[in-house]
Coordinates of C-alpha atoms in Angstrom, one line a residue:
S73 CA -19.4 -26.0 10.6
Q74 CA -19.6 -23.6 7.9
E75 CA -22.4 -21.8 9.4
I76 CA -20.9 -21.0 12.5
I77 CA -17.7 -20.0 10.8
S78 CA -19.6 -17.7 8.4
G79 CA -21.7 -16.1 11.5
T80 CA -18.2 -15.5 13.4
L81 CA -16.7 -13.6 10.6
D82 CA -19.9 -11.4 10.1
L83 CA -19.5 -10.9 13.6
L84 CA -15.7 -10.1 13.7
L85 CA -16.3 -7.7 10.6
K86 CA -19.3 -5.8 12.5
A87 CA -17.0 -5.2 15.3
Y88 CA -13.9 -4.2 13.1
E89 CA -16.3 -1.7 11.0
H90 CA -17.6 -0.2 14.7
S91 CA -13.7 -0.1 15.8
V92 CA -12.6 1.7 12.8
N93 CA -15.5 4.3 12.6
S94 CA -14.9 4.7 16.5
V95 CA -11.1 5.3 16.5
E96 CA -11.5 7.7 13.0
K97 CA -13.9 9.9 15.0
T98 CA -11.5 10.1 18.0
H99 CA -8.7 10.8 15.6
K100 CA -10.4 13.5 13.7
S101 CA -11.4 15.2 17.1
I102 CA -7.5 15.5 18.0
V103 CA -6.5 17.0 15.0
D104 CA -9.3 19.5 15.5
T105 CA -8.3 20.2 19.1
T106 CA -4.6 20.5 18.0
N107 CA -5.5 22.7 15.0
T108 CA -7.7 24.7 17.5
T109 CA -4.8 25.0 20.1
L110 CA -2.0 25.9 16.8
E111 CA -4.1 28.6 15.4
K112 CA -4.1 30.7 19.0
V113 CA -0.4 30.3 18.8
P114 CA 1.2 33.3 16.8
V115 CA 4.4 31.8 15.8
V116 CA 2.7 28.5 14.1
K117 CA -0.7 30.4 13.1
G118 CA 0.2 30.5 9.8
I119 CA 1.0 27.1 9.0
S120 CA -1.7 25.5 11.6
K121 CA -4.6 25.4 8.4
P122 CA -2.0 23.9 5.9
L123 CA -0.8 21.3 8.3
S124 CA -4.4 20.0 9.7
K125 CA -5.6 19.7 5.8
T126 CA -2.7 17.6 5.1
H127 CA -3.4 15.6 8.6
K128 CA -7.0 15.0 7.7
D129 CA -6.0 14.1 4.1
I130 CA -3.7 11.4 5.5
I131 CA -6.4 10.3 8.0
D132 CA -9.0 10.5 5.5
T133 CA -6.7 7.9 3.0
I134 CA -5.7 5.7 5.9
Y135 CA -9.4 5.3 7.3
Y136 CA -10.7 4.6 3.8
S137 CA -8.1 1.9 3.0
L138 CA -9.2 0.2 6.3
K139 CA -12.8 0.5 5.4
K140 CA -11.9 -1.0 1.8
G141 CA -9.9 -3.8 4.0
G142 CA -13.1 -4.6 5.9
K143 CA -15.6 -4.6 2.5
L144 CA -13.4 -7.0 1.0
A145 CA -13.0 -9.0 4.1
Q146 CA -17.1 -9.3 4.1
K147 CA -17.2 -10.2 0.4
G148 CA -15.0 -13.0 1.1
A149 CA -17.2 -13.8 4.1
D150 CA -20.3 -13.6 1.9
L151 CA -18.6 -16.2 -0.8
I152 CA -17.9 -18.7 2.4
R153 CA -21.6 -18.4 2.9
Q154 CA -22.8 -18.9 -0.7
R155 CA -20.6 -21.9 -1.2
K156 CA -22.7 -23.4 1.8
E157 CA -26.1 -23.0 0.1

């Protein structure tokens, strides 16, 4: 039935959102740890901050896109629900 499909989509989208947020947090933590380590190595200390910033900018863009995709899917689920009503 339409309600089951709509409810299933809602559940999947919540799981998707939670997963994206969790992986993003972990990914940023890895970047921070790596940057902290690089800052201690004299040979690469000078490039550690620009490298970290570039990496964080890329991460922000990727996770922004993933989150927007999830919101778009949620709008689709909402449209399915509205058609039922």
